[in-house]
């Protein structure tokens, strides 16, 4: 029997929850099962070392952030990072947004205390509000409907951008005509864009005008945390009779909810989507093998991705035993590095931050381990925004701890800004090239 579902809100009005779930069950799905299967094919290529996964977006999306400017800013940053990796590392890049559903967050405590007042902790806009008031912090099932509609709006805009000309490779310069153009990463990007222009002009002169130059594949993902929401958006595919959670293309199970006998793993086991699991530094090889047996018993290509989040100081010791054991039994699993969550620290002023050098060092350690073991470093999973925030320190245009107060806008964890994200993409491309020199 499955364990109780962890990290679930304590909804005060169960009748209201039931009504909301019924409404969600009758709404159209957000993605198509065929798209989920297509992403599985792309992730199978990642597992074989034939492609690279770039997955990223907000730590926690907000309803207020569901604007054309905010969504297009994240989409543009993802495109720019993908261009850098594709061109500089000469590898196909699978583009997955941490977008259109990341409205819930697991938390380490159920309540928060400020000035002697104790209230429920903020669990993301799909559950309650970030404001520290009793009214805002009371879980409201109606927010699940708001999350659905914000996810739908985000996906509609991203699909339009992906296929409506915005993603045309001939626009690589247009994506950079703002503050990033004056940063070190932006200037390096401009040089790369010049090279791409010349390459496209050459291919056009040769008669090549592929659709891939004018549009991109884009997929959505979020943590499958709020099971009432995920179950309500699960549908049976008419083609196969198999169930799919059509709230997103790719779903992941977090470090706090990855108990192989827990409710989240049980739910993910029953749906046909590609799924991922986050693994912290204390994950045991036996636990990982048990998760693989539960989530991918048939060894379906592209079904399972393992995302490591171990911290720069531990990845070189903690990762090898896992990779060795898994490679011996299930070599087709994709390995991806989340260099964000294991490197969160508290700055002198009390704000959470991440040092760009630590983020880069964890990625470097991830590549080193796979290079030493002869396995494939399949991708990165990062938290970023398209805005000029000051939440993570360091980078090519360095942010100091004293700068954090200027634009610290996240509702949960610190994100890389656009310049830092591009800087990371160039560094990752260098690491990828090195890893593939045999």
PDB file of C-alpha atoms in Angstrom, residues 52-57 81 98 278-281 306-316 319 335-345 353-367 378-384 392-393 413-416 420-421 423-425 427-428 431:
ATOM      1  CA  UNK A  52      21.448  17.499 -24.800  1.00  0.00           C
ATOM      2  CA  UNK A  53      18.560  18.521 -22.525  1.00  0.00           C
ATOM      3  CA  UNK A  54      18.200  22.182 -21.578  1.00  0.00           C
ATOM      4  CA  UNK A  55      15.468  22.515 -18.954  1.00  0.00           C
ATOM      5  CA  UNK A  56      14.860  25.741 -17.111  1.00  0.00           C
ATOM      6  CA  UNK A  57      12.631  28.526 -15.918  1.00  0.00           C
ATOM      7  CA  UNK A  81      20.975  29.350 -24.241  1.00  0.00           C
ATOM      8  CA  UNK A  98      10.216  24.901 -16.315  1.00  0.00           C
ATOM      9  CA  UNK A 278      15.498  14.539  -8.371  1.00  0.00           C
ATOM     10  CA  UNK A 279      18.349  12.885  -6.444  1.00  0.00           C
ATOM     11  CA  UNK A 280      20.163  14.605  -3.585  1.00  0.00           C
ATOM     12  CA  UNK A 281      23.651  13.804  -2.233  1.00  0.00           C
ATOM     13  CA  UNK A 306      17.592  11.114 -13.264  1.00  0.00           C
ATOM     14  CA  UNK A 307      18.317  14.672 -12.136  1.00  0.00           C
ATOM     15  CA  UNK A 308      21.151  15.079  -9.636  1.00  0.00           C
ATOM     16  CA  UNK A 309      21.131  18.018  -7.187  1.00  0.00           C
ATOM     17  CA  UNK A 310      24.098  17.346  -4.930  1.00  0.00           C
ATOM     18  CA  UNK A 311      26.039  20.573  -4.418  1.00  0.00           C
ATOM     19  CA  UNK A 312      29.443  21.518  -5.761  1.00  0.00           C
ATOM     20  CA  UNK A 313      31.209  20.126  -2.704  1.00  0.00           C
ATOM     21  CA  UNK A 314      29.661  16.650  -2.895  1.00  0.00           C
ATOM     22  CA  UNK A 315      28.905  15.733  -6.497  1.00  0.00           C
ATOM     23  CA  UNK A 316      32.332  14.274  -7.284  1.00  0.00           C
ATOM     24  CA  UNK A 319      27.505  10.734  -8.024  1.00  0.00           C
ATOM     25  CA  UNK A 335      21.403  11.795 -16.474  1.00  0.00           C
ATOM     26  CA  UNK A 336      20.862  15.532 -15.956  1.00  0.00           C
ATOM     27  CA  UNK A 337      22.485  18.020 -13.552  1.00  0.00           C
ATOM     28  CA  UNK A 338      20.506  20.472 -11.413  1.00  0.00           C
ATOM     29  CA  UNK A 339      23.335  22.704 -10.111  1.00  0.00           C
ATOM     30  CA  UNK A 340      21.004  25.105  -8.304  1.00  0.00           C
ATOM     31  CA  UNK A 341      19.364  23.427  -5.329  1.00  0.00           C
ATOM     32  CA  UNK A 342      22.484  21.994  -3.707  1.00  0.00           C
ATOM     33  CA  UNK A 343      24.235  25.355  -3.714  1.00  0.00           C
ATOM     34  CA  UNK A 344      21.786  27.614  -1.893  1.00  0.00           C
ATOM     35  CA  UNK A 345      23.306  29.664   0.925  1.00  0.00           C
ATOM     36  CA  UNK A 353      21.435  33.241  -2.768  1.00  0.00           C
ATOM     37  CA  UNK A 354      23.615  31.037  -4.965  1.00  0.00           C
ATOM     38  CA  UNK A 355      27.164  31.674  -6.093  1.00  0.00           C
ATOM     39  CA  UNK A 356      27.614  31.382  -9.848  1.00  0.00           C
ATOM     40  CA  UNK A 357      31.019  29.761  -9.351  1.00  0.00           C
ATOM     41  CA  UNK A 358      29.425  27.017  -7.233  1.00  0.00           C
ATOM     42  CA  UNK A 359      26.762  26.432  -9.899  1.00  0.00           C
ATOM     43  CA  UNK A 360      29.444  26.137 -12.562  1.00  0.00           C
ATOM     44  CA  UNK A 361      31.623  23.912 -10.372  1.00  0.00           C
ATOM     45  CA  UNK A 362      28.786  21.438  -9.833  1.00  0.00           C
ATOM     46  CA  UNK A 363      28.196  21.247 -13.584  1.00  0.00           C
ATOM     47  CA  UNK A 364      31.936  20.736 -14.104  1.00  0.00           C
ATOM     48  CA  UNK A 365      31.932  17.930 -11.522  1.00  0.00           C
ATOM     49  CA  UNK A 366      28.940  16.338 -13.223  1.00  0.00           C
ATOM     50  CA  UNK A 367      30.794  16.282 -16.554  1.00  0.00           C
ATOM     51  CA  UNK A 378      22.747  14.450 -20.668  1.00  0.00           C
ATOM     52  CA  UNK A 379      21.751  17.972 -19.722  1.00  0.00           C
ATOM     53  CA  UNK A 380      21.193  20.720 -17.191  1.00  0.00           C
ATOM     54  CA  UNK A 381      18.117  21.746 -15.195  1.00  0.00           C
ATOM     55  CA  UNK A 382      18.344  25.326 -13.950  1.00  0.00           C
ATOM     56  CA  UNK A 383      16.288  28.095 -12.408  1.00  0.00           C
ATOM     57  CA  UNK A 384      16.499  31.356 -14.345  1.00  0.00           C
ATOM     58  CA  UNK A 392      22.584  34.958  -7.483  1.00  0.00           C
ATOM     59  CA  UNK A 393      26.053  36.386  -6.872  1.00  0.00           C
ATOM     60  CA  UNK A 413      14.618  30.438  -4.418  1.00  0.00           C
ATOM     61  CA  UNK A 414      17.194  32.675  -6.170  1.00  0.00           C
ATOM     62  CA  UNK A 415      17.409  32.496  -9.973  1.00  0.00           C
ATOM     63  CA  UNK A 416      20.120  33.219 -12.502  1.00  0.00           C
ATOM     64  CA  UNK A 420      24.349  34.696 -15.920  1.00  0.00           C
ATOM     65  CA  UNK A 421      22.262  32.159 -17.858  1.00  0.00           C
ATOM     66  CA  UNK A 423      27.389  32.845 -19.358  1.00  0.00           C
ATOM     67  CA  UNK A 424      26.523  29.386 -18.019  1.00  0.00           C
ATOM     68  CA  UNK A 425      25.479  28.199 -21.490  1.00  0.00           C
ATOM     69  CA  UNK A 427      30.676  27.377 -20.084  1.00  0.00           C
ATOM     70  CA  UNK A 428      28.518  24.254 -20.461  1.00  0.00           C
ATOM     71  CA  UNK A 431      32.520  21.362 -20.942  1.00  0.00           C
TER      72      UNK A 431
END
